[in-house]
Each structure stands twice: as structure tokens, then as C-alpha cells.
PDB file of C-alpha atoms in Angstrom:
ATOM      1  CA  MET A   1      17.529   1.060  10.623  1.00  0.00           C
ATOM      2  CA  SER A   2      14.478   3.298  10.710  1.00  0.00           C
ATOM      3  CA  THR A   3      10.740   3.043  10.618  1.00  0.00           C
ATOM      4  CA  TYR A   4       8.878   4.150   7.491  1.00  0.00           C
ATOM      5  CA  LYS A   5       5.206   4.742   6.797  1.00  0.00           C
ATOM      6  CA  ALA A   6       4.061   3.618   3.353  1.00  0.00           C
ATOM      7  CA  LYS A   7       0.849   4.330   1.478  1.00  0.00           C
ATOM      8  CA  VAL A   8      -0.137   2.089  -1.409  1.00  0.00           C
ATOM      9  CA  PHE A   9      -2.857   3.044  -3.914  1.00  0.00           C
ATOM     10  CA  VAL A  10      -4.416   0.354  -6.094  1.00  0.00           C
ATOM     11  CA  THR A  11      -6.885   1.202  -8.875  1.00  0.00           C
ATOM     12  CA  LEU A  12      -8.458  -0.795 -11.649  1.00  0.00           C
ATOM     13  CA  LYS A  13      -6.812  -0.102 -15.010  1.00  0.00           C
ATOM     14  CA  PRO A  14      -8.755   2.523 -17.000  1.00  0.00           C
ATOM     15  CA  SER A  15      -9.848  -0.073 -19.575  1.00  0.00           C
ATOM     16  CA  ILE A  16     -11.464  -2.295 -16.912  1.00  0.00           C
ATOM     17  CA  LEU A  17     -15.126  -1.675 -16.054  1.00  0.00           C
ATOM     18  CA  ASP A  18     -15.682  -0.604 -12.437  1.00  0.00           C
ATOM     19  CA  PRO A  19     -19.236  -1.603 -11.422  1.00  0.00           C
ATOM     20  CA  GLN A  20     -18.724  -0.367  -7.861  1.00  0.00           C
ATOM     21  CA  GLY A  21     -17.705   3.083  -9.123  1.00  0.00           C
ATOM     22  CA  ARG A  22     -20.622   3.057 -11.568  1.00  0.00           C
ATOM     23  CA  THR A  23     -23.034   2.333  -8.703  1.00  0.00           C
ATOM     24  CA  VAL A  24     -21.611   5.146  -6.561  1.00  0.00           C
ATOM     25  CA  GLU A  25     -21.905   7.487  -9.545  1.00  0.00           C
ATOM     26  CA  ARG A  26     -25.544   6.573 -10.088  1.00  0.00           C
ATOM     27  CA  ALA A  27     -26.317   6.987  -6.374  1.00  0.00           C
ATOM     28  CA  LEU A  28     -24.683  10.420  -6.423  1.00  0.00           C
ATOM     29  CA  SER A  29     -26.702  11.523  -9.433  1.00  0.00           C
ATOM     30  CA  HIS A  30     -29.917  10.576  -7.567  1.00  0.00           C
ATOM     31  CA  LEU A  31     -28.659  12.686  -4.640  1.00  0.00           C
ATOM     32  CA  GLU A  32     -28.437  15.793  -6.821  1.00  0.00           C
ATOM     33  CA  HIS A  33     -24.745  15.390  -7.537  1.00  0.00           C
ATOM     34  CA  GLY A  34     -25.276  14.998 -11.264  1.00  0.00           C
ATOM     35  CA  ASN A  35     -22.074  16.935 -12.031  1.00  0.00           C
ATOM     36  CA  VAL A  36     -19.948  14.053 -10.713  1.00  0.00           C
ATOM     37  CA  SER A  37     -18.513  11.620 -13.259  1.00  0.00           C
ATOM     38  CA  GLY A  38     -15.658   9.169 -13.649  1.00  0.00           C
ATOM     39  CA  VAL A  39     -16.019   7.559 -10.230  1.00  0.00           C
ATOM     40  CA  ARG A  40     -13.466   4.774  -9.702  1.00  0.00           C
ATOM     41  CA  VAL A  41     -13.199   2.858  -6.449  1.00  0.00           C
ATOM     42  CA  GLY A  42      -9.790   1.509  -5.513  1.00  0.00           C
ATOM     43  CA  LYS A  43      -7.857   0.408  -2.442  1.00  0.00           C
ATOM     44  CA  TYR A  44      -5.710   2.445  -0.098  1.00  0.00           C
ATOM     45  CA  ILE A  45      -3.331   0.475   2.109  1.00  0.00           C
ATOM     46  CA  GLU A  46      -1.190   1.848   4.913  1.00  0.00           C
ATOM     47  CA  LEU A  47       1.827  -0.102   6.182  1.00  0.00           C
ATOM     48  CA  THR A  48       4.729   0.452   8.533  1.00  0.00           C
ATOM     49  CA  LEU A  49       8.121  -0.970   7.514  1.00  0.00           C
ATOM     50  CA  HIS A  50      11.270  -1.242   9.552  1.00  0.00           C
ATOM     51  CA  GLY A  51      14.727  -1.346   7.952  1.00  0.00           C
ATOM     52  CA  ARG A  52      17.205   0.577   5.808  1.00  0.00           C
ATOM     53  CA  ARG A  53      15.660   2.964   3.278  1.00  0.00           C
ATOM     54  CA  GLU A  54      16.976   1.191   0.168  1.00  0.00           C
ATOM     55  CA  ASP A  55      15.862  -2.224   1.430  1.00  0.00           C
ATOM     56  CA  VAL A  56      12.457  -0.886   2.408  1.00  0.00           C
ATOM     57  CA  GLU A  57      11.960   0.686  -1.046  1.00  0.00           C
ATOM     58  CA  ALA A  58      12.804  -2.548  -2.853  1.00  0.00           C
ATOM     59  CA  GLN A  59      10.595  -4.501  -0.496  1.00  0.00           C
ATOM     60  CA  LEU A  60       7.690  -2.113  -0.926  1.00  0.00           C
ATOM     61  CA  ARG A  61       7.958  -2.339  -4.718  1.00  0.00           C
ATOM     62  CA  ASP A  62       7.811  -6.141  -4.439  1.00  0.00           C
ATOM     63  CA  ILE A  63       4.857  -6.078  -2.008  1.00  0.00           C
ATOM     64  CA  THR A  64       2.920  -3.575  -4.125  1.00  0.00           C
ATOM     65  CA  GLU A  65       3.391  -5.474  -7.392  1.00  0.00           C
ATOM     66  CA  ASN A  66       3.145  -9.040  -6.132  1.00  0.00           C
ATOM     67  CA  VAL A  67       0.922  -9.053  -3.062  1.00  0.00           C
ATOM     68  CA  LEU A  68      -1.316  -5.997  -2.937  1.00  0.00           C
ATOM     69  CA  SER A  69      -2.251  -5.667  -6.603  1.00  0.00           C
ATOM     70  CA  ASN A  70      -3.008  -7.809  -9.614  1.00  0.00           C
ATOM     71  CA  PRO A  71      -0.877  -6.329 -12.430  1.00  0.00           C
ATOM     72  CA  VAL A  72      -3.159  -7.835 -15.081  1.00  0.00           C
ATOM     73  CA  MET A  73      -6.138  -5.710 -14.018  1.00  0.00           C
ATOM     74  CA  GLU A  74      -4.821  -3.095 -11.628  1.00  0.00           C
ATOM     75  CA  ASP A  75      -2.439  -0.156 -11.510  1.00  0.00           C
ATOM     76  CA  ALA A  76      -0.603   0.522  -8.272  1.00  0.00           C
ATOM     77  CA  HIS A  77       1.679   3.203  -6.919  1.00  0.00           C
ATOM     78  CA  TRP A  78       3.136   3.918  -3.509  1.00  0.00           C
ATOM     79  CA  GLU A  79       4.536   6.696  -1.354  1.00  0.00           C
ATOM     80  CA  LEU A  80       7.101   6.294   1.410  1.00  0.00           C
ATOM     81  CA  GLU A  81       7.455   8.657   4.348  1.00  0.00           C
ATOM     82  CA  GLY A  82      10.355   8.554   6.766  1.00  0.00           C
ATOM     83  CA  ALA A  83       9.145   8.390  10.349  1.00  0.00           C
TER      84      ALA A  83
ATOM     85  CA  MET B   1     -16.998  26.494 -14.460  1.00  0.00           C
ATOM     86  CA  SER B   2     -14.096  24.057 -14.521  1.00  0.00           C
ATOM     87  CA  THR B   3     -13.420  20.384 -14.181  1.00  0.00           C
ATOM     88  CA  TYR B   4     -11.712  19.099 -11.037  1.00  0.00           C
ATOM     89  CA  LYS B   5     -10.201  15.737 -10.163  1.00  0.00           C
ATOM     90  CA  ALA B   6     -10.822  14.638  -6.585  1.00  0.00           C
ATOM     91  CA  LYS B   7      -9.231  11.846  -4.579  1.00  0.00           C
ATOM     92  CA  VAL B   8     -10.987  10.585  -1.461  1.00  0.00           C
ATOM     93  CA  PHE B   9      -9.246   8.367   1.119  1.00  0.00           C
ATOM     94  CA  VAL B  10     -11.340   6.401   3.591  1.00  0.00           C
ATOM     95  CA  THR B  11      -9.748   4.430   6.444  1.00  0.00           C
ATOM     96  CA  LEU B  12     -11.122   2.642   9.474  1.00  0.00           C
ATOM     97  CA  LYS B  13     -10.650   4.662  12.656  1.00  0.00           C
ATOM     98  CA  PRO B  14      -7.500   3.570  14.547  1.00  0.00           C
ATOM     99  CA  SER B  15      -9.593   2.104  17.387  1.00  0.00           C
ATOM    100  CA  ILE B  16     -11.512  -0.203  15.013  1.00  0.00           C
ATOM    101  CA  LEU B  17     -10.085  -3.668  14.333  1.00  0.00           C
ATOM    102  CA  ASP B  18      -9.136  -4.245  10.681  1.00  0.00           C
ATOM    103  CA  PRO B  19      -9.300  -8.011   9.993  1.00  0.00           C
ATOM    104  CA  GLN B  20      -8.458  -7.499   6.302  1.00  0.00           C
ATOM    105  CA  GLY B  21      -5.299  -5.591   7.213  1.00  0.00           C
ATOM    106  CA  ARG B  22      -4.444  -8.239   9.825  1.00  0.00           C
ATOM    107  CA  THR B  23      -4.750 -10.971   7.184  1.00  0.00           C
ATOM    108  CA  VAL B  24      -2.500  -9.091   4.747  1.00  0.00           C
ATOM    109  CA  GLU B  25       0.030  -8.588   7.534  1.00  0.00           C
ATOM    110  CA  ARG B  26       0.053 -12.291   8.389  1.00  0.00           C
ATOM    111  CA  ALA B  27       0.405 -13.222   4.704  1.00  0.00           C
ATOM    112  CA  LEU B  28       3.338 -10.816   4.368  1.00  0.00           C
ATOM    113  CA  SER B  29       5.091 -12.273   7.403  1.00  0.00           C
ATOM    114  CA  HIS B  30       4.840 -15.759   5.824  1.00  0.00           C
ATOM    115  CA  LEU B  31       6.384 -14.260   2.658  1.00  0.00           C
ATOM    116  CA  GLU B  32       9.494 -13.145   4.576  1.00  0.00           C
ATOM    117  CA  HIS B  33       8.251  -9.603   5.095  1.00  0.00           C
ATOM    118  CA  GLY B  34       8.241  -9.935   8.872  1.00  0.00           C
ATOM    119  CA  ASN B  35       9.364  -6.308   9.277  1.00  0.00           C
ATOM    120  CA  VAL B  36       5.987  -5.036   8.063  1.00  0.00           C
ATOM    121  CA  SER B  37       3.433  -4.023  10.695  1.00  0.00           C
ATOM    122  CA  GLY B  38       0.384  -1.814  11.112  1.00  0.00           C
ATOM    123  CA  VAL B  39      -1.293  -2.811   7.856  1.00  0.00           C
ATOM    124  CA  ARG B  40      -4.636  -1.045   7.405  1.00  0.00           C
ATOM    125  CA  VAL B  41      -6.764  -1.488   4.292  1.00  0.00           C
ATOM    126  CA  GLY B  42      -8.964   1.423   3.260  1.00  0.00           C
ATOM    127  CA  LYS B  43     -10.677   2.788   0.172  1.00  0.00           C
ATOM    128  CA  TYR B  44      -9.357   5.171  -2.447  1.00  0.00           C
ATOM    129  CA  ILE B  45     -11.996   6.824  -4.641  1.00  0.00           C
ATOM    130  CA  GLU B  46     -11.343   9.012  -7.679  1.00  0.00           C
ATOM    131  CA  LEU B  47     -14.047  11.363  -8.964  1.00  0.00           C
ATOM    132  CA  THR B  48     -14.356  14.116 -11.536  1.00  0.00           C
ATOM    133  CA  LEU B  49     -16.494  17.142 -10.625  1.00  0.00           C
ATOM    134  CA  HIS B  50     -17.641  19.971 -12.822  1.00  0.00           C
ATOM    135  CA  GLY B  51     -18.471  23.429 -11.424  1.00  0.00           C
ATOM    136  CA  ARG B  52     -17.083  26.439  -9.610  1.00  0.00           C
ATOM    137  CA  ARG B  53     -14.244  25.707  -7.188  1.00  0.00           C
ATOM    138  CA  GLU B  54     -16.095  26.805  -4.018  1.00  0.00           C
ATOM    139  CA  ASP B  55     -19.208  24.822  -4.948  1.00  0.00           C
ATOM    140  CA  VAL B  56     -17.151  21.770  -5.802  1.00  0.00           C
ATOM    141  CA  GLU B  57     -15.295  21.927  -2.469  1.00  0.00           C
ATOM    142  CA  ALA B  58     -18.531  22.130  -0.462  1.00  0.00           C
ATOM    143  CA  GLN B  59     -20.020  19.324  -2.515  1.00  0.00           C
ATOM    144  CA  LEU B  60     -16.980  17.114  -2.103  1.00  0.00           C
ATOM    145  CA  ARG B  61     -17.032  17.624   1.668  1.00  0.00           C
ATOM    146  CA  ASP B  62     -20.693  16.554   1.698  1.00  0.00           C
ATOM    147  CA  ILE B  63     -20.076  13.519  -0.535  1.00  0.00           C
ATOM    148  CA  THR B  64     -17.048  12.406   1.499  1.00  0.00           C
ATOM    149  CA  GLU B  65     -18.789  12.666   4.866  1.00  0.00           C
ATOM    150  CA  ASN B  66     -22.265  11.492   3.915  1.00  0.00           C
ATOM    151  CA  VAL B  67     -21.925   9.097   0.994  1.00  0.00           C
ATOM    152  CA  LEU B  68     -18.443   7.634   0.764  1.00  0.00           C
ATOM    153  CA  SER B  69     -17.671   7.106   4.444  1.00  0.00           C
ATOM    154  CA  ASN B  70     -19.364   6.101   7.649  1.00  0.00           C
ATOM    155  CA  PRO B  71     -18.277   8.720  10.199  1.00  0.00           C
ATOM    156  CA  VAL B  72     -19.013   6.362  13.106  1.00  0.00           C
ATOM    157  CA  MET B  73     -16.309   3.903  12.073  1.00  0.00           C
ATOM    158  CA  GLU B  74     -14.232   5.606   9.400  1.00  0.00           C
ATOM    159  CA  ASP B  75     -11.977   8.599   8.909  1.00  0.00           C
ATOM    160  CA  ALA B  76     -11.960  10.289   5.516  1.00  0.00           C
ATOM    161  CA  HIS B  77     -10.000  13.027   3.818  1.00  0.00           C
ATOM    162  CA  TRP B  78      -9.885  14.353   0.275  1.00  0.00           C
ATOM    163  CA  GLU B  79      -7.661  16.182  -2.180  1.00  0.00           C
ATOM    164  CA  LEU B  80      -8.846  18.361  -5.042  1.00  0.00           C
ATOM    165  CA  GLU B  81      -6.820  19.029  -8.175  1.00  0.00           C
ATOM    166  CA  GLY B  82      -7.767  21.631 -10.752  1.00  0.00           C
ATOM    167  CA  ALA B  83      -7.863  20.105 -14.215  1.00  0.00           C
TER     168      ALA B  83
END
């Protein structure tokens, strides 16, 4: 039984319009950052999990796919760090 | 002149309450993930920048600190990948 730190990254699928990213991009171009493109705004979630590594990995996969992201519109991936 | 992919991570400072993270944590505990704690929800922003590496790094630092995050309440860090 150990404690693990997990990071989950959730982004809109590339085919889905991202109005928030579009707005940031437009703001940046007005601020003389016209060389910035392809801005996409997603979510970054940190969690701490306690348990055996294999259980924690399975659990994190479940949480990422079923709780933290919407697989219809979003892509998600995660990283696990032993603590 | 090259194209670079940047990833920016913005999180609330540890001393700031994160009600969104708290809500996710409570939802997870009702879903039999009671071993999950310390949930913090932040932002994950992807951008593409075009220019010379040193210019792009300085620009990304400026964008991260002054546009994408609020340094009073949030911590931010970034990663740059050559494309």
C-alpha cells in the first residue's frame, strides 16, 4: 500500500471547436503575440491515490474515462508518480 | 524560425480553496473511490508558437505569467517542445 500522485489531462477532441481557445488566441494576437496559433484550453486535474500500484492504475483509468472526461467530446490521458 | 508546441499548466495555489476539486473528490468517494484525496482542478493550455527558440521562450514566459494565469491566486508552469 503506497500513496501515488496522479495527473490527468483532458482536452477537447481536435475535431471539436474550442471557443475558449479561440478567444485566448484572439486576445493574444491583439497583445502582439500574432505568432501564436492552435490554442486549445483543457483541464488539468491532480489527485492523490492510496493503494497497490496495479489497483491504483486500474482505478485511475476508470476515473479518467468515466468521471473526469466525456469520451464523446474529449480526449484524456494520465500520468502516475509513485510518492 | 521554427514551430514549437507549448503546454501550459495552471493550478490554484495550495493555500487557495478549490471547491471544484472538493466536489469531484466528494463525487468520487460516493462512487467507491474513497481512497482518492487532494483533488485539485486546474487548466491545461496547448499553444503553437512560431519563431526563434529564445524569443519563443521569453514570449511564453510572458504569456503564462500575464495572460493565462493570475499570479495572485495561481501557480503556472510550461513545457516547450520543438516541432
